[in-house]
mmCIF file of C-alpha atoms and ligand atoms in Angstrom:
data_model
loop_
_atom_site.group_PDB
_atom_site.id
_atom_site.type_symbol
_atom_site.label_atom_id
_atom_site.label_comp_id
_atom_site.label_asym_id
_atom_site.label_seq_id
_atom_site.Cartn_x
_atom_site.Cartn_y
_atom_site.Cartn_z
ATOM 1 C CA MET B 1 64.741 4.354 -45.692
ATOM 2 C CA THR B 2 63.075 1.188 -44.266
ATOM 3 C CA GLY B 3 60.079 1.044 -41.987
ATOM 4 C CA TRP B 4 56.460 -0.089 -42.660
ATOM 5 C CA SER B 5 55.376 -0.481 -46.450
ATOM 6 C CA THR B 6 52.528 -2.019 -48.290
ATOM 7 C CA ASP B 7 54.385 -5.039 -48.697
ATOM 8 C CA ARG B 8 52.999 -5.477 -45.059
ATOM 9 C CA ILE B 9 49.209 -5.056 -45.706
ATOM 10 C CA PRO B 10 47.596 -8.430 -45.154
ATOM 11 C CA ASP B 11 45.118 -9.775 -47.740
ATOM 12 C CA GLN B 12 42.016 -7.939 -47.922
ATOM 13 C CA HIS B 13 39.956 -10.442 -49.679
ATOM 14 C CA GLY B 14 36.369 -10.601 -48.604
ATOM 15 C CA ARG B 15 36.797 -7.213 -46.936
ATOM 16 C CA VAL B 16 34.399 -4.160 -47.895
ATOM 17 C CA ALA B 17 36.446 -0.624 -47.707
ATOM 18 C CA VAL B 18 34.874 2.716 -48.160
ATOM 19 C CA VAL B 19 37.401 5.548 -48.839
ATOM 20 C CA THR B 20 36.087 9.514 -48.935
ATOM 21 C CA GLY B 21 37.867 11.236 -51.365
ATOM 22 C CA ALA B 22 39.381 8.602 -53.304
ATOM 23 C CA ASN B 23 39.809 10.062 -56.919
ATOM 24 C CA SER B 24 42.892 11.613 -55.738
ATOM 25 C CA GLY B 25 45.917 12.337 -53.576
ATOM 26 C CA LEU B 26 46.151 10.059 -50.436
ATOM 27 C CA GLY B 27 42.498 8.723 -51.100
ATOM 28 C CA LEU B 28 43.781 7.227 -54.597
ATOM 29 C CA VAL B 29 46.880 5.789 -53.270
ATOM 30 C CA THR B 30 44.859 4.229 -50.328
ATOM 31 C CA ALA B 31 42.100 2.823 -52.689
ATOM 32 C CA THR B 32 44.645 1.387 -54.909
ATOM 33 C CA GLU B 33 46.780 -0.268 -52.293
ATOM 34 C CA LEU B 34 43.353 -1.726 -50.203
ATOM 35 C CA ALA B 35 42.065 -2.919 -54.093
ATOM 36 C CA ARG B 36 45.701 -4.489 -54.904
ATOM 37 C CA HIS B 37 45.674 -6.436 -51.794
ATOM 38 C CA GLY B 38 41.930 -7.813 -52.523
ATOM 39 C CA ALA B 39 39.803 -5.349 -50.870
ATOM 40 C CA HIS B 40 36.195 -4.769 -52.344
ATOM 41 C CA VAL B 41 36.716 -0.523 -52.279
ATOM 42 C CA VAL B 42 33.910 1.843 -52.474
ATOM 43 C CA LEU B 43 35.176 5.231 -53.878
ATOM 44 C CA ALA B 44 33.327 7.654 -52.198
ATOM 45 C CA VAL B 45 33.699 10.711 -54.369
ATOM 46 C CA ARG B 46 31.895 14.162 -55.042
ATOM 47 C CA ASN B 47 32.701 14.142 -58.984
ATOM 48 C CA THR B 48 31.842 10.747 -60.204
ATOM 49 C CA LEU B 49 33.567 11.379 -63.596
ATOM 50 C CA ALA B 50 36.543 11.677 -61.892
ATOM 51 C CA GLY B 51 35.749 8.710 -59.639
ATOM 52 C CA ALA B 52 35.170 6.855 -62.838
ATOM 53 C CA GLU B 53 38.790 7.725 -63.912
ATOM 54 C CA ALA B 54 40.060 6.675 -60.533
ATOM 55 C CA ALA B 55 38.413 3.608 -60.780
ATOM 56 C CA ARG B 56 39.910 2.974 -64.347
ATOM 57 C CA ARG B 57 43.298 3.414 -63.156
ATOM 58 C CA ILE B 58 42.879 1.191 -60.101
ATOM 59 C CA GLY B 59 41.380 -1.212 -61.679
ATOM 60 C CA GLY B 60 40.328 -4.552 -59.364
ATOM 61 C CA ASP B 61 37.008 -4.740 -57.276
ATOM 62 C CA VAL B 62 36.133 -1.235 -57.102
ATOM 63 C CA GLU B 63 32.953 0.808 -57.439
ATOM 64 C CA VAL B 64 32.174 4.575 -57.601
ATOM 65 C CA ARG B 65 29.626 6.476 -55.559
ATOM 66 C CA GLU B 66 28.874 9.814 -54.970
ATOM 67 C CA LEU B 67 29.182 11.695 -51.745
ATOM 68 C CA ASP B 68 29.458 15.260 -51.100
ATOM 69 C CA LEU B 69 30.599 15.763 -47.488
ATOM 70 C CA ALA B 70 29.781 19.203 -47.369
ATOM 71 C CA CYS B 71 26.179 18.498 -47.704
ATOM 72 C CA LEU B 72 24.310 16.367 -45.170
ATOM 73 C CA ALA B 73 21.547 15.573 -47.395
ATOM 74 C CA SER B 74 24.139 13.931 -49.791
ATOM 75 C CA VAL B 75 25.913 12.113 -46.769
ATOM 76 C CA ARG B 76 22.377 10.556 -45.810
ATOM 77 C CA ALA B 77 21.604 9.541 -49.141
ATOM 78 C CA PHE B 78 24.888 7.898 -49.695
ATOM 79 C CA ALA B 79 25.167 6.343 -46.524
ATOM 80 C CA ALA B 80 21.348 4.931 -46.738
ATOM 81 C CA LYS B 81 22.215 3.196 -50.065
ATOM 82 C CA LEU B 82 25.380 1.950 -49.180
ATOM 83 C CA ALA B 83 24.177 0.638 -45.925
ATOM 84 C CA GLY B 84 21.646 -1.433 -47.855
ATOM 85 C CA ASP B 85 23.857 -2.754 -50.238
ATOM 86 C CA HIS B 86 27.025 -3.608 -47.956
ATOM 87 C CA PRO B 87 25.414 -5.050 -44.658
ATOM 88 C CA ALA B 88 28.968 -5.509 -43.270
ATOM 89 C CA ILE B 89 31.548 -2.743 -43.808
ATOM 90 C CA ASP B 90 35.283 -3.431 -42.738
ATOM 91 C CA LEU B 91 36.691 -0.240 -43.136
ATOM 92 C CA LEU B 92 36.055 3.145 -43.523
ATOM 93 C CA VAL B 93 38.709 5.794 -44.214
ATOM 94 C CA ASN B 94 37.471 9.554 -43.588
ATOM 95 C CA ASN B 95 40.022 10.786 -45.873
ATOM 96 C CA ALA B 96 38.539 13.565 -48.042
ATOM 97 C CA GLY B 97 39.460 17.196 -47.155
ATOM 98 C CA VAL B 98 39.496 20.655 -48.378
ATOM 99 C CA VAL B 99 42.283 23.562 -47.731
ATOM 100 C CA LEU B 100 40.233 26.590 -49.231
ATOM 101 C CA LEU B 101 42.559 29.730 -49.227
ATOM 102 C CA GLY B 102 40.051 32.281 -50.187
ATOM 103 C CA PRO B 103 37.234 34.259 -48.336
ATOM 104 C CA ARG B 104 34.808 32.337 -45.958
ATOM 105 C CA ARG B 105 32.487 29.734 -47.535
ATOM 106 C CA THR B 106 29.524 27.853 -46.151
ATOM 107 C CA CYS B 107 27.947 24.961 -47.172
ATOM 108 C CA ALA B 108 24.288 24.336 -47.903
ATOM 109 C CA ASP B 109 23.685 23.678 -44.407
ATOM 110 C CA GLY B 110 25.243 26.820 -43.316
ATOM 111 C CA PHE B 111 28.104 25.314 -41.616
ATOM 112 C CA GLU B 112 31.644 26.875 -42.517
ATOM 113 C CA LEU B 113 33.028 24.704 -45.592
ATOM 114 C CA HIS B 114 36.322 23.346 -43.908
ATOM 115 C CA LEU B 115 34.614 22.242 -40.751
ATOM 116 C CA ALA B 116 31.650 20.824 -42.857
ATOM 117 C CA THR B 117 33.911 18.813 -45.164
ATOM 118 C CA ASN B 118 36.618 17.661 -42.967
ATOM 119 C CA MET B 119 34.811 17.082 -39.670
ATOM 120 C CA LEU B 120 31.208 17.374 -39.508
ATOM 121 C CA GLY B 121 30.566 15.305 -42.800
ATOM 122 C CA HIS B 122 32.793 12.807 -41.701
ATOM 123 C CA PHE B 123 31.097 12.659 -38.301
ATOM 124 C CA ALA B 124 27.582 12.176 -39.690
ATOM 125 C CA LEU B 125 28.757 9.480 -42.076
ATOM 126 C CA THR B 126 30.589 7.442 -39.540
ATOM 127 C CA GLY B 127 27.437 7.406 -37.389
ATOM 128 C CA LEU B 128 25.114 6.649 -40.056
ATOM 129 C CA LEU B 129 27.263 3.602 -41.070
ATOM 130 C CA LEU B 130 28.124 2.418 -37.544
ATOM 131 C CA GLY B 131 25.440 -0.432 -37.488
ATOM 132 C CA ASN B 132 27.081 -1.891 -40.846
ATOM 133 C CA LEU B 133 30.767 -1.349 -39.139
ATOM 134 C CA ALA B 134 29.442 -3.401 -36.297
ATOM 135 C CA ALA B 135 28.298 -6.041 -38.226
ATOM 136 C CA ALA B 136 31.962 -6.425 -39.573
ATOM 137 C CA ARG B 137 34.436 -8.681 -37.760
ATOM 138 C CA GLU B 138 37.015 -6.036 -36.203
ATOM 139 C CA ALA B 139 35.904 -3.068 -38.425
ATOM 140 C CA ARG B 140 38.000 0.114 -38.338
ATOM 141 C CA VAL B 141 37.625 3.852 -38.897
ATOM 142 C CA VAL B 142 40.474 5.786 -39.812
ATOM 143 C CA SER B 143 40.541 9.714 -39.238
ATOM 144 C CA LEU B 144 42.896 11.978 -41.211
ATOM 145 C CA SER B 145 44.658 14.190 -38.982
ATOM 146 C CA SER B 146 47.465 17.032 -39.945
ATOM 147 C CA ILE B 147 50.294 18.314 -37.945
ATOM 148 C CA THR B 148 48.458 21.568 -38.346
ATOM 149 C CA HIS B 149 46.259 20.045 -35.589
ATOM 150 C CA ARG B 150 48.934 20.898 -33.084
ATOM 151 C CA SER B 151 49.100 24.644 -33.420
ATOM 152 C CA ALA B 152 45.065 25.068 -33.651
ATOM 153 C CA HIS B 153 42.529 25.762 -30.809
ATOM 154 C CA LEU B 154 38.794 25.190 -31.056
ATOM 155 C CA ASP B 155 36.562 28.212 -30.390
ATOM 156 C CA PHE B 156 33.188 26.834 -28.876
ATOM 157 C CA ALA B 157 31.950 30.384 -29.174
ATOM 158 C CA ASP B 158 32.360 30.332 -32.615
ATOM 159 C CA LEU B 159 32.704 27.002 -34.456
ATOM 160 C CA MET B 160 31.891 28.517 -37.632
ATOM 161 C CA PHE B 161 34.620 31.129 -37.642
ATOM 162 C CA GLU B 162 32.405 33.835 -38.231
ATOM 163 C CA ARG B 163 34.763 36.108 -36.671
ATOM 164 C CA ASP B 164 38.122 37.000 -37.728
ATOM 165 C CA TYR B 165 37.904 34.436 -40.365
ATOM 166 C CA ARG B 166 41.689 33.247 -41.591
ATOM 167 C CA ALA B 167 41.509 30.282 -44.152
ATOM 168 C CA ALA B 168 44.759 28.706 -42.681
ATOM 169 C CA ALA B 169 43.177 28.748 -39.090
ATOM 170 C CA ALA B 170 40.055 27.413 -40.436
ATOM 171 C CA TYR B 171 41.747 24.247 -42.116
ATOM 172 C CA GLY B 172 43.890 23.911 -38.878
ATOM 173 C CA ARG B 173 40.893 24.096 -36.671
ATOM 174 C CA SER B 174 38.796 21.610 -38.891
ATOM 175 C CA LYS B 175 41.746 19.266 -38.591
ATOM 176 C CA LEU B 176 42.058 19.449 -34.682
ATOM 177 C CA ALA B 177 38.295 18.775 -34.710
ATOM 178 C CA THR B 178 38.517 15.834 -37.145
ATOM 179 C CA THR B 179 41.483 14.591 -34.616
ATOM 180 C CA ILE B 180 39.416 15.029 -31.521
ATOM 181 C CA PHE B 181 36.612 13.453 -33.094
ATOM 182 C CA GLY B 182 38.745 10.185 -33.736
ATOM 183 C CA VAL B 183 39.925 10.067 -30.266
ATOM 184 C CA GLU B 184 36.640 10.671 -29.090
ATOM 185 C CA LEU B 185 35.364 7.934 -30.978
ATOM 186 C CA ASP B 186 37.670 5.550 -29.541
ATOM 187 C CA ARG B 187 36.781 6.452 -26.367
ATOM 188 C CA ARG B 188 33.194 5.922 -26.974
ATOM 189 C CA LEU B 189 33.500 2.668 -28.982
ATOM 190 C CA ARG B 190 35.341 1.208 -25.989
ATOM 191 C CA ALA B 191 32.747 2.308 -23.419
ATOM 192 C CA ALA B 192 30.294 0.655 -25.644
ATOM 193 C CA GLY B 193 32.145 -2.743 -26.097
ATOM 194 C CA ALA B 194 31.993 -2.142 -29.748
ATOM 195 C CA PRO B 195 33.974 -4.383 -31.985
ATOM 196 C CA ILE B 196 35.115 -1.408 -34.002
ATOM 197 C CA VAL B 197 38.535 0.285 -33.889
ATOM 198 C CA SER B 198 39.084 3.845 -34.249
ATOM 199 C CA ALA B 199 42.544 4.979 -35.252
ATOM 200 C CA LEU B 200 44.168 8.192 -36.592
ATOM 201 C CA ALA B 201 46.939 9.051 -39.121
ATOM 202 C CA HIS B 202 48.528 12.194 -40.547
ATOM 203 C CA PRO B 203 50.551 12.397 -43.779
ATOM 204 C CA GLY B 204 52.938 14.850 -42.850
ATOM 205 C CA LEU B 205 53.626 17.279 -45.711
ATOM 206 C CA THR B 206 52.662 15.312 -48.927
ATOM 207 C CA ARG B 207 52.696 16.319 -52.308
ATOM 208 C CA THR B 208 48.682 16.370 -53.376
ATOM 209 C CA ASN B 209 46.444 18.320 -55.079
ATOM 210 C CA LEU B 210 46.155 20.225 -51.614
ATOM 211 C CA THR B 211 49.816 21.333 -51.425
ATOM 212 C CA PRO B 212 49.600 23.926 -54.404
ATOM 213 C CA ARG B 213 46.391 25.559 -53.040
ATOM 214 C CA ALA B 214 48.574 26.144 -49.729
ATOM 215 C CA TRP B 215 51.312 27.536 -51.948
ATOM 216 C CA GLU B 216 48.998 30.340 -52.958
ATOM 217 C CA HIS B 217 48.679 31.647 -49.445
ATOM 218 C CA ARG B 218 51.160 34.273 -48.212
ATOM 219 C CA GLY B 219 50.491 33.908 -44.727
ATOM 220 C CA ARG B 220 52.462 31.985 -42.101
ATOM 221 C CA PHE B 221 50.802 28.784 -42.852
ATOM 222 C CA GLY B 222 51.670 29.372 -46.651
ATOM 223 C CA ARG B 223 55.237 30.007 -46.024
ATOM 224 C CA MET B 224 55.317 27.115 -43.830
ATOM 225 C CA ILE B 225 54.147 24.902 -46.556
ATOM 226 C CA ALA B 226 56.365 26.712 -49.250
ATOM 227 C CA TRP B 227 59.184 25.883 -47.050
ATOM 228 C CA GLY B 228 57.799 22.485 -46.668
ATOM 229 C CA GLY B 229 57.348 21.910 -50.201
ATOM 230 C CA LEU B 230 61.320 22.900 -50.733
ATOM 231 C CA LEU B 231 62.505 20.849 -47.920
ATOM 232 C CA ALA B 232 60.147 18.190 -46.501
ATOM 233 C CA THR B 233 57.588 17.252 -48.636
ATOM 234 C CA GLN B 234 56.950 13.493 -49.660
ATOM 235 C CA PRO B 235 55.842 11.817 -52.810
ATOM 236 C CA VAL B 236 52.021 10.747 -52.206
ATOM 237 C CA GLU B 237 52.838 6.922 -52.129
ATOM 238 C CA ARG B 238 55.196 7.770 -48.983
ATOM 239 C CA GLY B 239 52.454 9.874 -47.529
ATOM 240 C CA ALA B 240 49.697 7.464 -47.548
ATOM 241 C CA LEU B 241 51.702 4.959 -45.589
ATOM 242 C CA PRO B 242 50.344 6.040 -42.072
ATOM 243 C CA GLN B 243 46.631 5.886 -43.129
ATOM 244 C CA LEU B 244 47.263 2.408 -45.125
ATOM 245 C CA ARG B 245 49.138 1.264 -41.483
ATOM 246 C CA ALA B 246 46.278 2.589 -39.380
ATOM 247 C CA ALA B 247 43.785 0.850 -42.065
ATOM 248 C CA THR B 248 45.306 -2.491 -42.271
ATOM 249 C CA GLU B 249 47.972 -3.305 -39.709
ATOM 250 C CA PRO B 250 46.943 -6.323 -37.565
ATOM 251 C CA GLY B 251 46.512 -5.294 -33.672
ATOM 252 C CA VAL B 252 46.046 -1.709 -34.233
ATOM 253 C CA ARG B 253 44.635 -0.535 -30.984
ATOM 254 C CA GLY B 254 41.921 2.346 -30.668
ATOM 255 C CA GLY B 255 43.231 5.740 -30.250
ATOM 256 C CA GLN B 256 46.632 4.526 -31.870
ATOM 257 C CA PHE B 257 48.071 7.562 -34.260
ATOM 258 C CA PHE B 258 50.552 7.197 -37.500
ATOM 259 C CA GLY B 259 52.653 9.602 -39.067
ATOM 260 C CA PRO B 260 56.037 10.284 -40.376
ATOM 261 C CA SER B 261 59.052 10.055 -37.972
ATOM 262 C CA GLY B 262 61.666 12.496 -39.574
ATOM 263 C CA LEU B 263 61.873 16.464 -39.502
ATOM 264 C CA TRP B 264 59.106 17.709 -37.228
ATOM 265 C CA GLU B 265 56.931 14.510 -38.491
ATOM 266 C CA THR B 266 56.725 16.116 -41.980
ATOM 267 C CA ARG B 267 58.063 13.138 -43.807
ATOM 268 C CA GLY B 268 59.723 9.918 -43.204
ATOM 269 C CA ARG B 269 59.007 6.107 -42.290
ATOM 270 C CA VAL B 270 55.893 5.297 -40.082
ATOM 271 C CA THR B 271 55.844 5.768 -36.633
ATOM 272 C CA GLU B 272 53.416 6.636 -33.568
ATOM 273 C CA ALA B 273 52.606 10.238 -33.969
ATOM 274 C CA ARG B 274 52.008 12.910 -31.143
ATOM 275 C CA LEU B 275 48.305 14.277 -30.361
ATOM 276 C CA SER B 276 48.430 17.939 -28.846
ATOM 277 C CA ARG B 277 46.908 18.325 -25.233
ATOM 278 C CA GLU B 278 43.765 19.586 -26.684
ATOM 279 C CA ALA B 279 43.079 16.713 -28.991
ATOM 280 C CA ALA B 280 43.586 14.254 -26.314
ATOM 281 C CA ASP B 281 41.655 16.109 -23.772
ATOM 282 C CA PRO B 282 38.191 14.159 -23.075
ATOM 283 C CA ALA B 283 36.327 17.247 -21.764
ATOM 284 C CA VAL B 284 36.824 18.514 -25.179
ATOM 285 C CA GLY B 285 36.113 15.577 -27.242
ATOM 286 C CA THR B 286 32.739 15.303 -25.128
ATOM 287 C CA ARG B 287 31.996 18.890 -25.757
ATOM 288 C CA LEU B 288 32.734 18.727 -29.619
ATOM 289 C CA TRP B 289 30.776 15.494 -29.956
ATOM 290 C CA ALA B 290 27.630 17.090 -28.268
ATOM 291 C CA ALA B 291 28.091 19.985 -30.673
ATOM 292 C CA ALA B 292 28.256 17.690 -33.776
ATOM 293 C CA GLU B 293 25.466 15.716 -32.754
ATOM 294 C CA ASP B 294 23.591 18.790 -32.321
ATOM 295 C CA LEU B 295 24.582 20.558 -35.815
ATOM 296 C CA THR B 296 24.519 17.137 -38.032
ATOM 297 C CA GLY B 297 21.291 15.651 -36.228
ATOM 298 C CA VAL B 298 23.224 12.384 -36.267
ATOM 299 C CA THR B 299 23.107 10.940 -32.611
ATOM 300 C CA TYR B 300 25.205 7.940 -31.915
ATOM 301 C CA LEU B 301 27.235 6.119 -29.078
HETATM 302 N N1 NAP S 401 48.837 16.746 -48.351
HETATM 303 C C1 NAP S 401 49.193 16.976 -47.306
HETATM 304 O O1 NAP S 401 50.181 17.232 -46.960
HETATM 305 C C2 NAP S 401 48.397 16.586 -46.174
HETATM 306 C C3 NAP S 401 48.563 17.149 -44.806
HETATM 307 C C4 NAP S 401 47.628 16.858 -43.814
HETATM 308 C C5 NAP S 401 46.684 16.307 -43.876
HETATM 309 N N2 NAP S 401 46.005 15.981 -45.136
HETATM 310 C C6 NAP S 401 44.899 15.491 -45.089
HETATM 311 O O2 NAP S 401 44.872 14.286 -46.247
HETATM 312 C C7 NAP S 401 43.438 14.378 -46.939
HETATM 313 C C8 NAP S 401 43.555 13.834 -48.315
HETATM 314 O O3 NAP S 401 44.156 15.312 -48.977
HETATM 315 P P1 NAP S 401 45.148 15.134 -50.157
HETATM 316 O O4 NAP S 401 46.480 15.883 -49.462
HETATM 317 O O5 NAP S 401 45.008 13.728 -50.963
HETATM 318 O O6 NAP S 401 44.364 16.385 -51.137
HETATM 319 P P2 NAP S 401 43.438 15.946 -52.396
HETATM 320 O O7 NAP S 401 44.259 15.332 -53.534
HETATM 321 O O8 NAP S 401 43.336 17.548 -52.931
HETATM 322 O O9 NAP S 401 42.591 15.065 -51.920
HETATM 323 C C9 NAP S 401 41.165 15.516 -51.322
HETATM 324 C C10 NAP S 401 40.189 14.562 -51.523
HETATM 325 O O10 NAP S 401 39.029 15.248 -50.875
HETATM 326 C C11 NAP S 401 37.935 15.331 -51.724
HETATM 327 N N3 NAP S 401 36.973 15.921 -51.561
HETATM 328 C C12 NAP S 401 36.997 17.485 -51.134
HETATM 329 N N4 NAP S 401 35.891 17.786 -50.784
HETATM 330 C C13 NAP S 401 35.098 16.725 -50.777
HETATM 331 C C14 NAP S 401 33.411 16.926 -50.636
HETATM 332 N N5 NAP S 401 32.789 17.906 -50.031
HETATM 333 N N6 NAP S 401 32.787 15.787 -50.716
HETATM 334 C C15 NAP S 401 33.670 14.504 -50.840
HETATM 335 N N7 NAP S 401 34.717 14.673 -51.297
HETATM 336 C C16 NAP S 401 35.720 15.829 -51.349
HETATM 337 C C17 NAP S 401 38.506 15.649 -52.954
HETATM 338 O O11 NAP S 401 37.561 15.698 -54.103
HETATM 339 P P3 NAP S 401 37.861 16.580 -55.386
HETATM 340 O O12 NAP S 401 38.891 15.821 -56.321
HETATM 341 O O13 NAP S 401 36.423 16.613 -56.065
HETATM 342 O O14 NAP S 401 38.269 17.663 -54.965
HETATM 343 C C18 NAP S 401 39.790 14.770 -53.201
HETATM 344 O O15 NAP S 401 39.328 13.572 -53.745
HETATM 345 C C19 NAP S 401 42.728 15.598 -46.048
HETATM 346 O O16 NAP S 401 41.864 15.291 -45.309
HETATM 347 C C20 NAP S 401 43.906 16.492 -45.686
HETATM 348 O O17 NAP S 401 43.262 17.392 -44.946
HETATM 349 C C21 NAP S 401 46.919 16.154 -46.292
#
């Protein structure tokens, strides 16, 4: 199979890249490729022992920093220290994510855990690092979407999923919220004339630590992943290509969205991916942004 590959990643020397959830799966491959091409890579991880092991495997110019996206105090502490140590940040890959296929859980701030980790933590982090991103030449923020965003719908009356909770639906909603965030961030950066590009990517169905968790689930989502596991999952090196392309290809435009081209976008070579109507709706974006500012207390753009 031909198509975009890591051979196309330009030299990254002199660039500072931050990858959340860089100790495993797609984040580990992304961090590895960025470091291999010369970037200084910050591995933003919740478990620093796992981060140290990842740093050892990656080699190159990397540093490990503790970040728990499901805790606003941790996000603030991480961002304050990082912003002081790296005045200019060229790339932020908002990669970390959870699929929790058990009963509803909340984080220390009281938010439903999928939304907290996958979207609200990254929303706050991006806002807190915006000055450093603006200080770099042509910085980028990459948001990790999922094909599940297309079958999800936000319920603004119950963002924390207190009614009729289903884990798979909560994951899908959190990924829709993350996608809306990436698109709305692009709109706002353009309106502000900021020299930062917000791009998006999804890995189709990729074999990582996330997939066995989905196998445990017996609902429709679990069956889809199970069939996907049999038929369509791709290795993590291939699954990371859309986010690596969004992060590094010269000339990527704000709002561009990359994913695999084959079999319902589950695998295959990298191409432009399709946003759901809800993800692309500016009215939904405006509303979600206001809610995220209100919940996190981080206000920007
Ligand atoms: N694999 C797929 O098929 C697929 C499909 C669509 C989208 N995605 C997205 O791809 C991204 C990467 O997932 P993956 O498949 O590579 O799964 P993974 O191997 O489980 O990696 C997820 C990473 O996120 C980290 N993380 C979880 N909670 C965190 C928190 N509170 N604070 C900081 N880091 C946290 C994990 O850290 P620990 O190791 O400490 O748990 C891990 O490093 C996610 O956003 C996921 O939604 C994946």
